[in-house]
Amino acid sequence: MKKLFIGALIALTTISFVACGNDTQTNNSANTNDTVTTEVAQEDNSKAEEEAEAKEMAEKEAKEKAEKEAKEKAEAEKKAKEEEDAFNATINLIENTCQNNGFTYINVTGDYSTKTIHVNVGMDGVAQDMVLVKATGINMDAYYSLEDTVINTCKTMHDTFGYHIAYNVVNDANPDNVLLSVLDGSVIYSYMNE
C-alpha cells in the first residue's frame, strides 16, 4: 500500500505539476495577449495622434496659404488701383497743360490696357497755315519748328510719365483730320509729307 500511496502521490504531483505548468502557460499566454493588445492599442493611438497632428498641420498650412494669397491679391489690387489712378492723373495733367498753352481744341484720352495716352490738339488757323506753307514752300521753318516742338513735347511726356504718348495736331475746323501725328517722339504721319 505504501507503494500505491507513493505512486498515487507521484501521479498527483505530476498532474499538479503539469496542471500548474499549463496554468503558467495560460497565464503567460494571457499576459502575452494583454501585452500585444496594449501594444496594438498604443500603436493605434500613436497613429491616430500622428494623423490628427498631420491633419491639424495641413489645415494650418492651408489657412496660412489662403491668408497669404488673400493678402497678395489685396496688395495687387491696391497697386493696380494706384497705377490706374496715376494714369488718370497723368491724363488730367496733360489736359490742363494743353489748356494752359492756348490750344483751341483739346481732346486727351487714355487706354489703360495699352498704357497709351492720346493727345489731340488744334489751334485756330493751323490747317490753313499748313496748306499755305505746303503750297508755297514759304515759312517751312515755321512748320519744322512746330514739328520739332511736338516731337520734343511728346518724347518728354513719354520719358517723364513712362506711358506711350500718341500726340496729334489736328485740323481746328475738323478734328477728325490729323495734320501731324507723333508717337513717343517719332513722326508717324505728316500732312506736309504727302
N, C-alpha and C. Protein backbone atom coordinates (compact mmCIF):
# COMPACT_ATOMS: atom_id res chain seq x y z
N MET A 1 0.79 -1.15 0.00
CA MET A 1 0.00 0.00 0.00
C MET A 1 0.85 1.24 0.00
N LYS A 2 1.89 1.12 0.71
CA LYS A 2 2.82 2.21 0.72
C LYS A 2 3.26 2.52 -0.69
N LYS A 3 3.49 1.51 -1.49
CA LYS A 3 3.91 1.72 -2.86
C LYS A 3 2.79 2.37 -3.63
N LEU A 4 1.59 1.97 -3.39
CA LEU A 4 0.45 2.52 -4.09
C LEU A 4 0.27 3.97 -3.71
N PHE A 5 0.42 4.24 -2.43
CA PHE A 5 0.31 5.61 -1.94
C PHE A 5 1.38 6.49 -2.58
N ILE A 6 2.62 6.02 -2.63
CA ILE A 6 3.72 6.77 -3.22
C ILE A 6 3.45 6.95 -4.70
N GLY A 7 2.94 5.90 -5.34
CA GLY A 7 2.64 6.00 -6.79
C GLY A 7 1.56 7.02 -7.03
N ALA A 8 0.53 7.02 -6.16
CA ALA A 8 -0.57 7.98 -6.32
C ALA A 8 -0.08 9.38 -6.07
N LEU A 9 0.80 9.52 -5.09
CA LEU A 9 1.36 10.84 -4.77
C LEU A 9 2.19 11.36 -5.94
N ILE A 10 2.97 10.46 -6.52
CA ILE A 10 3.78 10.86 -7.68
C ILE A 10 2.86 11.25 -8.82
N ALA A 11 1.81 10.49 -9.02
CA ALA A 11 0.87 10.79 -10.10
C ALA A 11 0.20 12.12 -9.86
N LEU A 12 -0.21 12.39 -8.62
CA LEU A 12 -0.86 13.67 -8.30
C LEU A 12 0.12 14.82 -8.48
N THR A 13 1.34 14.57 -8.02
CA THR A 13 2.35 15.61 -8.17
C THR A 13 2.58 15.90 -9.64
N THR A 14 2.67 14.89 -10.44
CA THR A 14 2.88 15.06 -11.87
C THR A 14 1.70 15.79 -12.48
N ILE A 15 0.50 15.37 -12.09
CA ILE A 15 -0.70 16.01 -12.63
C ILE A 15 -0.74 17.46 -12.17
N SER A 16 -0.43 17.68 -10.89
CA SER A 16 -0.41 19.05 -10.36
C SER A 16 0.64 19.88 -11.06
N PHE A 17 1.79 19.26 -11.24
CA PHE A 17 2.87 19.98 -11.90
C PHE A 17 2.50 20.33 -13.32
N VAL A 18 1.94 19.37 -14.03
CA VAL A 18 1.51 19.60 -15.41
C VAL A 18 0.42 20.65 -15.42
N ALA A 19 -0.51 20.52 -14.46
CA ALA A 19 -1.60 21.49 -14.39
C ALA A 19 -1.06 22.87 -14.08
N CYS A 20 -0.12 22.94 -13.15
CA CYS A 20 0.48 24.25 -12.83
C CYS A 20 1.22 24.79 -14.02
N GLY A 21 1.90 23.90 -14.71
CA GLY A 21 2.62 24.34 -15.91
C GLY A 21 1.67 24.87 -16.94
N ASN A 22 0.52 24.21 -17.07
CA ASN A 22 -0.49 24.67 -18.02
C ASN A 22 -1.06 26.01 -17.59
N ASP A 23 -1.27 26.16 -16.26
CA ASP A 23 -1.76 27.45 -15.75
C ASP A 23 -0.75 28.54 -16.02
N THR A 24 0.51 28.19 -15.80
CA THR A 24 1.57 29.18 -16.03
C THR A 24 1.60 29.53 -17.50
N GLN A 25 1.48 28.51 -18.36
CA GLN A 25 1.47 28.78 -19.79
C GLN A 25 0.26 29.61 -20.14
N THR A 26 -0.87 29.27 -19.55
CA THR A 26 -2.09 30.02 -19.83
C THR A 26 -1.92 31.45 -19.35
N ASN A 27 -1.37 31.58 -18.12
CA ASN A 27 -1.12 32.94 -17.61
C ASN A 27 -0.14 33.69 -18.50
N ASN A 28 0.93 32.98 -18.93
CA ASN A 28 1.90 33.61 -19.82
C ASN A 28 1.24 34.00 -21.15
N SER A 29 0.40 33.12 -21.67
CA SER A 29 -0.31 33.42 -22.92
C SER A 29 -1.23 34.61 -22.71
N ALA A 30 -1.92 34.61 -21.57
CA ALA A 30 -2.83 35.73 -21.29
C ALA A 30 -2.05 37.01 -21.15
N ASN A 31 -0.91 36.93 -20.43
CA ASN A 31 -0.08 38.12 -20.29
C ASN A 31 0.46 38.58 -21.64
N THR A 32 0.87 37.64 -22.48
CA THR A 32 1.38 37.97 -23.81
C THR A 32 0.26 38.60 -24.64
N ASN A 33 -0.93 38.03 -24.55
CA ASN A 33 -2.07 38.58 -25.29
C ASN A 33 -2.39 40.00 -24.80
N ASP A 34 -2.35 40.17 -23.47
CA ASP A 34 -2.60 41.50 -22.92
C ASP A 34 -1.54 42.49 -23.39
N THR A 35 -0.29 42.06 -23.42
CA THR A 35 0.82 42.92 -23.85
C THR A 35 0.64 43.28 -25.32
N VAL A 36 0.34 42.30 -26.16
CA VAL A 36 0.14 42.54 -27.59
C VAL A 36 -1.04 43.49 -27.80
N THR A 37 -2.11 43.26 -27.08
CA THR A 37 -3.29 44.12 -27.20
C THR A 37 -2.96 45.55 -26.78
N THR A 38 -2.20 45.69 -25.70
CA THR A 38 -1.79 47.01 -25.23
C THR A 38 -0.89 47.69 -26.26
N GLU A 39 0.06 46.93 -26.83
CA GLU A 39 0.96 47.49 -27.84
C GLU A 39 0.19 47.91 -29.09
N VAL A 40 -0.76 47.10 -29.52
CA VAL A 40 -1.58 47.44 -30.70
C VAL A 40 -2.40 48.69 -30.41
N ALA A 41 -2.95 48.76 -29.22
CA ALA A 41 -3.75 49.93 -28.83
C ALA A 41 -2.87 51.17 -28.80
N GLN A 42 -1.64 51.01 -28.27
CA GLN A 42 -0.73 52.15 -28.22
C GLN A 42 -0.33 52.59 -29.63
N GLU A 43 -0.07 51.60 -30.53
CA GLU A 43 0.25 51.92 -31.92
C GLU A 43 -0.92 52.63 -32.59
N ASP A 44 -2.14 52.13 -32.35
CA ASP A 44 -3.33 52.76 -32.92
C ASP A 44 -3.48 54.19 -32.41
N ASN A 45 -3.27 54.37 -31.10
CA ASN A 45 -3.35 55.72 -30.52
C ASN A 45 -2.27 56.62 -31.11
N SER A 46 -1.07 56.05 -31.26
CA SER A 46 0.05 56.83 -31.81
C SER A 46 -0.25 57.23 -33.25
N LYS A 47 -0.76 56.28 -34.04
CA LYS A 47 -1.14 56.58 -35.43
C LYS A 47 -2.24 57.62 -35.47
N ALA A 48 -3.22 57.48 -34.61
CA ALA A 48 -4.33 58.43 -34.57
C ALA A 48 -3.82 59.82 -34.21
N GLU A 49 -2.89 59.88 -33.24
CA GLU A 49 -2.32 61.17 -32.85
C GLU A 49 -1.51 61.77 -34.00
N GLU A 50 -0.71 60.93 -34.68
CA GLU A 50 0.08 61.42 -35.82
C GLU A 50 -0.84 61.93 -36.94
N GLU A 51 -1.91 61.17 -37.21
CA GLU A 51 -2.86 61.59 -38.25
C GLU A 51 -3.54 62.89 -37.86
N ALA A 52 -3.91 63.01 -36.59
CA ALA A 52 -4.55 64.24 -36.11
C ALA A 52 -3.58 65.42 -36.22
N GLU A 53 -2.31 65.18 -35.84
CA GLU A 53 -1.31 66.24 -35.94
C GLU A 53 -1.08 66.63 -37.40
N ALA A 54 -1.00 65.62 -38.28
CA ALA A 54 -0.80 65.87 -39.71
C ALA A 54 -1.99 66.65 -40.28
N LYS A 55 -3.19 66.25 -39.88
CA LYS A 55 -4.39 66.95 -40.35
C LYS A 55 -4.40 68.40 -39.85
N GLU A 56 -4.07 68.57 -38.58
CA GLU A 56 -4.02 69.91 -37.99
C GLU A 56 -2.97 70.77 -38.69
N MET A 57 -1.80 70.16 -38.98
CA MET A 57 -0.73 70.89 -39.66
C MET A 57 -1.17 71.25 -41.08
N ALA A 58 -1.81 70.33 -41.77
CA ALA A 58 -2.28 70.59 -43.14
C ALA A 58 -3.33 71.71 -43.14
N GLU A 59 -4.24 71.67 -42.17
CA GLU A 59 -5.26 72.73 -42.07
C GLU A 59 -4.61 74.08 -41.77
N LYS A 60 -3.61 74.07 -40.89
CA LYS A 60 -2.90 75.30 -40.55
C LYS A 60 -2.18 75.85 -41.78
N GLU A 61 -1.48 74.97 -42.51
CA GLU A 61 -0.77 75.39 -43.72
C GLU A 61 -1.74 75.91 -44.78
N ALA A 62 -2.88 75.24 -44.93
CA ALA A 62 -3.89 75.67 -45.91
C ALA A 62 -4.44 77.04 -45.53
N LYS A 63 -4.68 77.25 -44.23
CA LYS A 63 -5.18 78.53 -43.76
C LYS A 63 -4.15 79.63 -43.99
N GLU A 64 -2.88 79.34 -43.65
CA GLU A 64 -1.81 80.33 -43.85
C GLU A 64 -1.65 80.65 -45.33
N LYS A 65 -1.74 79.62 -46.19
CA LYS A 65 -1.62 79.83 -47.64
C LYS A 65 -2.77 80.68 -48.14
N ALA A 66 -3.98 80.39 -47.69
CA ALA A 66 -5.15 81.17 -48.11
C ALA A 66 -5.03 82.62 -47.66
N GLU A 67 -4.57 82.82 -46.42
CA GLU A 67 -4.38 84.19 -45.91
C GLU A 67 -3.32 84.92 -46.70
N LYS A 68 -2.22 84.22 -47.02
CA LYS A 68 -1.14 84.83 -47.81
C LYS A 68 -1.64 85.21 -49.20
N GLU A 69 -2.38 84.30 -49.84
CA GLU A 69 -2.91 84.58 -51.17
C GLU A 69 -3.90 85.74 -51.14
N ALA A 70 -4.73 85.79 -50.12
CA ALA A 70 -5.70 86.88 -49.99
C ALA A 70 -4.96 88.21 -49.79
N LYS A 71 -3.92 88.19 -48.99
CA LYS A 71 -3.12 89.41 -48.75
C LYS A 71 -2.43 89.85 -50.03
N GLU A 72 -1.83 88.90 -50.75
CA GLU A 72 -1.16 89.22 -52.01
C GLU A 72 -2.15 89.76 -53.04
N LYS A 73 -3.34 89.18 -53.09
CA LYS A 73 -4.37 89.64 -54.02
C LYS A 73 -4.80 91.06 -53.68
N ALA A 74 -5.01 91.31 -52.39
CA ALA A 74 -5.42 92.66 -51.95
C ALA A 74 -4.33 93.68 -52.27
N GLU A 75 -3.06 93.29 -52.05
CA GLU A 75 -1.95 94.20 -52.36
C GLU A 75 -1.86 94.45 -53.86
N ALA A 76 -2.05 93.39 -54.67
CA ALA A 76 -2.00 93.54 -56.13
C ALA A 76 -3.13 94.44 -56.62
N GLU A 77 -4.33 94.25 -56.05
CA GLU A 77 -5.46 95.09 -56.43
C GLU A 77 -5.22 96.54 -56.04
N LYS A 78 -4.65 96.74 -54.86
CA LYS A 78 -4.34 98.09 -54.39
C LYS A 78 -3.32 98.75 -55.31
N LYS A 79 -2.28 97.99 -55.66
CA LYS A 79 -1.24 98.52 -56.54
C LYS A 79 -1.81 98.85 -57.92
N ALA A 80 -2.65 97.95 -58.46
CA ALA A 80 -3.26 98.18 -59.77
C ALA A 80 -4.14 99.43 -59.74
N LYS A 81 -4.88 99.61 -58.65
CA LYS A 81 -5.73 100.79 -58.50
C LYS A 81 -4.89 102.06 -58.45
N GLU A 82 -3.79 102.01 -57.68
CA GLU A 82 -2.89 103.16 -57.59
C GLU A 82 -2.28 103.50 -58.95
N GLU A 83 -1.90 102.45 -59.71
CA GLU A 83 -1.32 102.67 -61.04
C GLU A 83 -2.35 103.27 -62.00
N GLU A 84 -3.57 102.77 -61.93
CA GLU A 84 -4.62 103.32 -62.80
C GLU A 84 -4.95 104.76 -62.40
N ASP A 85 -4.97 105.03 -61.10
CA ASP A 85 -5.20 106.40 -60.64
C ASP A 85 -4.10 107.33 -61.12
N ALA A 86 -2.85 106.85 -61.09
CA ALA A 86 -1.71 107.65 -61.57
C ALA A 86 -1.84 107.90 -63.07
N PHE A 87 -2.30 106.90 -63.80
CA PHE A 87 -2.51 107.04 -65.24
C PHE A 87 -3.56 108.11 -65.52
N ASN A 88 -4.67 108.04 -64.80
CA ASN A 88 -5.74 109.04 -64.98
C ASN A 88 -5.30 110.44 -64.55
N ALA A 89 -4.49 110.51 -63.50
CA ALA A 89 -3.96 111.80 -63.06
C ALA A 89 -3.05 112.40 -64.13
N THR A 90 -2.29 111.54 -64.81
CA THR A 90 -1.42 112.00 -65.89
C THR A 90 -2.25 112.56 -67.04
N ILE A 91 -3.34 111.90 -67.36
CA ILE A 91 -4.24 112.41 -68.42
C ILE A 91 -4.73 113.80 -68.05
N ASN A 92 -5.19 113.97 -66.82
CA ASN A 92 -5.68 115.27 -66.37
C ASN A 92 -4.59 116.33 -66.41
N LEU A 93 -3.38 115.96 -65.99
CA LEU A 93 -2.25 116.89 -66.01
C LEU A 93 -1.93 117.34 -67.43
N ILE A 94 -1.89 116.40 -68.36
CA ILE A 94 -1.61 116.74 -69.76
C ILE A 94 -2.71 117.64 -70.32
N GLU A 95 -3.96 117.32 -70.01
CA GLU A 95 -5.08 118.14 -70.49
C GLU A 95 -4.98 119.57 -69.94
N ASN A 96 -4.68 119.71 -68.66
CA ASN A 96 -4.52 121.04 -68.06
C ASN A 96 -3.36 121.80 -68.69
N THR A 97 -2.27 121.10 -68.96
CA THR A 97 -1.11 121.73 -69.59
C THR A 97 -1.47 122.24 -70.99
N CYS A 98 -2.21 121.43 -71.72
CA CYS A 98 -2.64 121.84 -73.07
C CYS A 98 -3.54 123.08 -73.00
N GLN A 99 -4.45 123.10 -72.03
CA GLN A 99 -5.33 124.27 -71.87
C GLN A 99 -4.52 125.52 -71.55
N ASN A 100 -3.48 125.36 -70.75
CA ASN A 100 -2.64 126.50 -70.37
C ASN A 100 -1.76 126.98 -71.52
N ASN A 101 -1.60 126.15 -72.57
CA ASN A 101 -0.76 126.53 -73.71
C ASN A 101 -1.57 127.12 -74.86
N GLY A 102 -2.84 127.39 -74.64
CA GLY A 102 -3.63 128.14 -75.60
C GLY A 102 -4.20 127.38 -76.77
N PHE A 103 -4.24 126.08 -76.71
CA PHE A 103 -4.88 125.32 -77.80
C PHE A 103 -6.38 125.59 -77.78
N THR A 104 -6.97 125.70 -78.97
CA THR A 104 -8.41 125.95 -79.04
C THR A 104 -9.20 124.63 -79.11
N TYR A 105 -8.54 123.56 -79.50
CA TYR A 105 -9.17 122.24 -79.49
C TYR A 105 -8.27 121.32 -78.68
N ILE A 106 -8.86 120.65 -77.70
CA ILE A 106 -8.11 119.71 -76.85
C ILE A 106 -8.97 118.48 -76.59
N ASN A 107 -8.39 117.33 -76.85
CA ASN A 107 -9.06 116.07 -76.51
C ASN A 107 -7.98 115.10 -76.05
N VAL A 108 -7.92 114.86 -74.75
CA VAL A 108 -6.92 113.95 -74.18
C VAL A 108 -7.66 112.74 -73.60
N THR A 109 -7.33 111.57 -74.11
CA THR A 109 -7.95 110.32 -73.64
C THR A 109 -6.85 109.31 -73.36
N GLY A 110 -7.22 108.24 -72.69
CA GLY A 110 -6.22 107.21 -72.39
C GLY A 110 -6.78 105.82 -72.52
N ASP A 111 -5.91 104.89 -72.85
CA ASP A 111 -6.26 103.47 -72.89
C ASP A 111 -5.33 102.78 -71.90
N TYR A 112 -5.85 102.52 -70.71
CA TYR A 112 -5.02 101.96 -69.64
C TYR A 112 -4.50 100.57 -69.98
N SER A 113 -5.26 99.80 -70.76
CA SER A 113 -4.83 98.43 -71.08
C SER A 113 -3.54 98.44 -71.91
N THR A 114 -3.33 99.46 -72.73
CA THR A 114 -2.11 99.56 -73.54
C THR A 114 -1.17 100.63 -72.99
N LYS A 115 -1.59 101.29 -71.89
CA LYS A 115 -0.80 102.37 -71.27
C LYS A 115 -0.47 103.46 -72.31
N THR A 116 -1.49 103.81 -73.10
CA THR A 116 -1.32 104.82 -74.15
C THR A 116 -2.22 106.01 -73.87
N ILE A 117 -1.65 107.21 -73.98
CA ILE A 117 -2.41 108.45 -73.83
C ILE A 117 -2.46 109.12 -75.20
N HIS A 118 -3.68 109.43 -75.63
CA HIS A 118 -3.90 110.08 -76.94
C HIS A 118 -4.14 111.56 -76.69
N VAL A 119 -3.27 112.39 -77.25
CA VAL A 119 -3.38 113.84 -77.09
C VAL A 119 -3.68 114.43 -78.47
N ASN A 120 -4.88 114.97 -78.62
CA ASN A 120 -5.27 115.63 -79.86
C ASN A 120 -5.45 117.11 -79.57
N VAL A 121 -4.68 117.95 -80.26
CA VAL A 121 -4.76 119.40 -80.05
C VAL A 121 -4.84 120.12 -81.39
N GLY A 122 -5.47 121.29 -81.36
CA GLY A 122 -5.56 122.14 -82.55
C GLY A 122 -5.60 123.59 -82.15
N MET A 123 -5.19 124.46 -83.08
CA MET A 123 -5.22 125.90 -82.85
C MET A 123 -5.90 126.56 -84.03
N ASP A 124 -6.54 127.68 -83.77
CA ASP A 124 -7.21 128.41 -84.85
C ASP A 124 -6.22 128.71 -85.97
N GLY A 125 -6.63 128.35 -87.19
CA GLY A 125 -5.84 128.68 -88.37
C GLY A 125 -4.70 127.75 -88.69
N VAL A 126 -4.43 126.72 -87.87
CA VAL A 126 -3.28 125.85 -88.12
C VAL A 126 -3.43 125.09 -89.44
N ALA A 127 -4.63 124.65 -89.77
CA ALA A 127 -4.83 123.91 -91.02
C ALA A 127 -4.57 124.82 -92.22
N GLN A 128 -5.10 126.05 -92.18
CA GLN A 128 -4.89 126.98 -93.30
C GLN A 128 -3.41 127.30 -93.45
N ASP A 129 -2.73 127.50 -92.34
CA ASP A 129 -1.30 127.81 -92.39
C ASP A 129 -0.52 126.66 -93.02
N MET A 130 -0.86 125.43 -92.67
CA MET A 130 -0.14 124.28 -93.21
C MET A 130 -0.41 124.12 -94.70
N VAL A 131 -1.64 124.34 -95.12
CA VAL A 131 -1.98 124.25 -96.54
C VAL A 131 -1.18 125.30 -97.31
N LEU A 132 -1.13 126.53 -96.79
CA LEU A 132 -0.40 127.62 -97.43
C LEU A 132 1.10 127.32 -97.49
N VAL A 133 1.67 126.86 -96.41
CA VAL A 133 3.11 126.54 -96.38
C VAL A 133 3.42 125.43 -97.38
N LYS A 134 2.57 124.40 -97.42
CA LYS A 134 2.80 123.28 -98.34
C LYS A 134 2.69 123.73 -99.78
N ALA A 135 1.73 124.59 -100.08
CA ALA A 135 1.50 125.05 -101.46
C ALA A 135 2.61 125.99 -101.93
N THR A 136 3.09 126.85 -101.06
CA THR A 136 4.05 127.88 -101.48
C THR A 136 5.48 127.57 -101.09
N GLY A 137 5.66 126.76 -100.08
CA GLY A 137 7.01 126.49 -99.59
C GLY A 137 7.55 127.61 -98.71
N ILE A 138 6.74 128.67 -98.54
CA ILE A 138 7.13 129.80 -97.70
C ILE A 138 6.84 129.44 -96.24
N ASN A 139 7.73 129.87 -95.38
CA ASN A 139 7.61 129.61 -93.93
C ASN A 139 7.75 128.14 -93.55
N MET A 140 8.52 127.37 -94.31
CA MET A 140 8.76 125.96 -93.96
C MET A 140 9.45 125.87 -92.59
N ASP A 141 10.26 126.89 -92.28
CA ASP A 141 10.93 126.90 -90.97
C ASP A 141 9.91 126.91 -89.83
N ALA A 142 8.80 127.62 -90.03
CA ALA A 142 7.76 127.66 -89.00
C ALA A 142 7.14 126.28 -88.82
N TYR A 143 6.93 125.56 -89.95
CA TYR A 143 6.38 124.21 -89.84
C TYR A 143 7.37 123.29 -89.12
N TYR A 144 8.65 123.34 -89.53
CA TYR A 144 9.65 122.47 -88.91
C TYR A 144 9.81 122.80 -87.42
N SER A 145 9.65 124.03 -87.06
CA SER A 145 9.70 124.42 -85.65
C SER A 145 8.52 123.80 -84.90
N LEU A 146 7.32 123.86 -85.53
CA LEU A 146 6.14 123.23 -84.93
C LEU A 146 6.37 121.73 -84.77
N GLU A 147 6.88 121.09 -85.83
CA GLU A 147 7.12 119.64 -85.80
C GLU A 147 8.12 119.30 -84.69
N ASP A 148 9.22 120.05 -84.59
CA ASP A 148 10.22 119.80 -83.54
C ASP A 148 9.62 119.97 -82.14
N THR A 149 8.79 120.98 -81.98
CA THR A 149 8.15 121.22 -80.68
C THR A 149 7.26 120.04 -80.30
N VAL A 150 6.45 119.56 -81.26
CA VAL A 150 5.56 118.43 -80.99
C VAL A 150 6.37 117.17 -80.68
N ILE A 151 7.43 116.92 -81.46
CA ILE A 151 8.29 115.74 -81.22
C ILE A 151 8.89 115.80 -79.83
N ASN A 152 9.48 116.95 -79.48
CA ASN A 152 10.13 117.09 -78.17
C ASN A 152 9.12 116.99 -77.02
N THR A 153 7.96 117.60 -77.21
CA THR A 153 6.92 117.53 -76.17
C THR A 153 6.47 116.09 -75.96
N CYS A 154 6.22 115.41 -77.06
CA CYS A 154 5.77 114.01 -77.00
C CYS A 154 6.83 113.12 -76.35
N LYS A 155 8.09 113.28 -76.76
CA LYS A 155 9.18 112.48 -76.20
C LYS A 155 9.34 112.77 -74.71
N THR A 156 9.26 114.04 -74.33
CA THR A 156 9.39 114.41 -72.91
C THR A 156 8.27 113.78 -72.08
N MET A 157 7.05 113.83 -72.60
CA MET A 157 5.92 113.22 -71.89
C MET A 157 6.14 111.71 -71.74
N HIS A 158 6.58 111.08 -72.82
CA HIS A 158 6.82 109.63 -72.78
C HIS A 158 7.90 109.29 -71.75
N ASP A 159 9.01 110.04 -71.77
CA ASP A 159 10.11 109.78 -70.84
C ASP A 159 9.72 110.10 -69.39
N THR A 160 8.94 111.16 -69.20
CA THR A 160 8.55 111.59 -67.86
C THR A 160 7.55 110.64 -67.22
N PHE A 161 6.50 110.31 -67.97
CA PHE A 161 5.39 109.53 -67.39
C PHE A 161 5.53 108.03 -67.61
N GLY A 162 6.32 107.64 -68.60
CA GLY A 162 6.51 106.21 -68.85
C GLY A 162 5.39 105.56 -69.63
N TYR A 163 4.46 106.33 -70.13
CA TYR A 163 3.37 105.80 -70.94
C TYR A 163 3.64 106.12 -72.41
N HIS A 164 2.98 105.36 -73.30
CA HIS A 164 3.04 105.70 -74.72
C HIS A 164 2.21 106.97 -74.92
N ILE A 165 2.77 107.90 -75.68
CA ILE A 165 2.06 109.15 -75.96
C ILE A 165 1.85 109.25 -77.46
N ALA A 166 0.60 109.27 -77.88
CA ALA A 166 0.22 109.50 -79.28
C ALA A 166 -0.25 110.94 -79.36
N TYR A 167 0.59 111.81 -79.89
CA TYR A 167 0.34 113.26 -79.91
C TYR A 167 -0.03 113.66 -81.33
N ASN A 168 -1.23 114.21 -81.51
CA ASN A 168 -1.71 114.60 -82.83
C ASN A 168 -2.06 116.07 -82.88
N VAL A 169 -1.58 116.74 -83.91
CA VAL A 169 -2.04 118.10 -84.21
C VAL A 169 -3.14 117.91 -85.25
N VAL A 170 -4.34 118.40 -84.93
CA VAL A 170 -5.49 118.16 -85.80
C VAL A 170 -5.97 119.46 -86.43
N ASN A 171 -6.75 119.29 -87.49
CA ASN A 171 -7.39 120.42 -88.17
C ASN A 171 -8.37 121.06 -87.19
N ASP A 172 -8.20 122.36 -86.95
CA ASP A 172 -9.06 123.04 -85.97
C ASP A 172 -10.51 123.08 -86.42
N ALA A 173 -10.74 123.07 -87.74
CA ALA A 173 -12.11 123.11 -88.26
C ALA A 173 -12.74 121.71 -88.27
N ASN A 174 -11.93 120.68 -88.43
CA ASN A 174 -12.42 119.30 -88.46
C ASN A 174 -11.42 118.41 -87.73
N PRO A 175 -11.60 118.18 -86.42
CA PRO A 175 -10.63 117.44 -85.61
C PRO A 175 -10.40 115.99 -86.05
N ASP A 176 -11.25 115.47 -86.95
CA ASP A 176 -11.03 114.11 -87.44
C ASP A 176 -9.85 114.06 -88.42
N ASN A 177 -9.47 115.22 -88.96
CA ASN A 177 -8.34 115.28 -89.90
C ASN A 177 -7.06 115.58 -89.13
N VAL A 178 -6.15 114.61 -89.14
CA VAL A 178 -4.87 114.75 -88.45
C VAL A 178 -3.86 115.38 -89.41
N LEU A 179 -3.16 116.42 -88.94
CA LEU A 179 -2.16 117.11 -89.74
C LEU A 179 -0.75 116.60 -89.43
N LEU A 180 -0.52 116.24 -88.16
CA LEU A 180 0.78 115.74 -87.72
C LEU A 180 0.53 114.74 -86.59
N SER A 181 1.14 113.56 -86.70
CA SER A 181 0.97 112.52 -85.68
C SER A 181 2.35 112.04 -85.24
N VAL A 182 2.56 112.08 -83.92
CA VAL A 182 3.84 111.67 -83.33
C VAL A 182 3.56 110.65 -82.23
N LEU A 183 4.32 109.55 -82.23
CA LEU A 183 4.18 108.53 -81.19
C LEU A 183 5.50 108.39 -80.46
N ASP A 184 5.49 108.69 -79.17
CA ASP A 184 6.67 108.57 -78.31
C ASP A 184 7.89 109.31 -78.86
N GLY A 185 7.64 110.39 -79.60
CA GLY A 185 8.75 111.20 -80.12
C GLY A 185 9.15 110.89 -81.55
N SER A 186 8.45 109.98 -82.22
CA SER A 186 8.74 109.65 -83.62
C SER A 186 7.55 110.05 -84.49
N VAL A 187 7.83 110.73 -85.60
CA VAL A 187 6.76 111.16 -86.50
C VAL A 187 6.18 109.93 -87.20
N ILE A 188 4.87 109.78 -87.08
CA ILE A 188 4.15 108.67 -87.72
C ILE A 188 3.51 109.16 -89.04
N TYR A 189 3.01 110.39 -89.01
CA TYR A 189 2.35 110.95 -90.19
C TYR A 189 2.51 112.47 -90.18
N SER A 190 2.72 113.03 -91.38
CA SER A 190 2.74 114.47 -91.53
C SER A 190 2.04 114.85 -92.83
N TYR A 191 1.10 115.76 -92.74
CA TYR A 191 0.41 116.28 -93.91
C TYR A 191 1.42 116.86 -94.90
N MET A 192 2.48 117.43 -94.39
CA MET A 192 3.47 118.09 -95.25
C MET A 192 4.25 117.07 -96.10
N ASN A 193 4.25 115.81 -95.70
CA ASN A 193 5.00 114.78 -96.46
C ASN A 193 4.13 114.01 -97.44
N GLU A 194 2.87 114.42 -97.59
CA GLU A 194 2.00 113.71 -98.55
C GLU A 194 2.39 114.05 -99.96
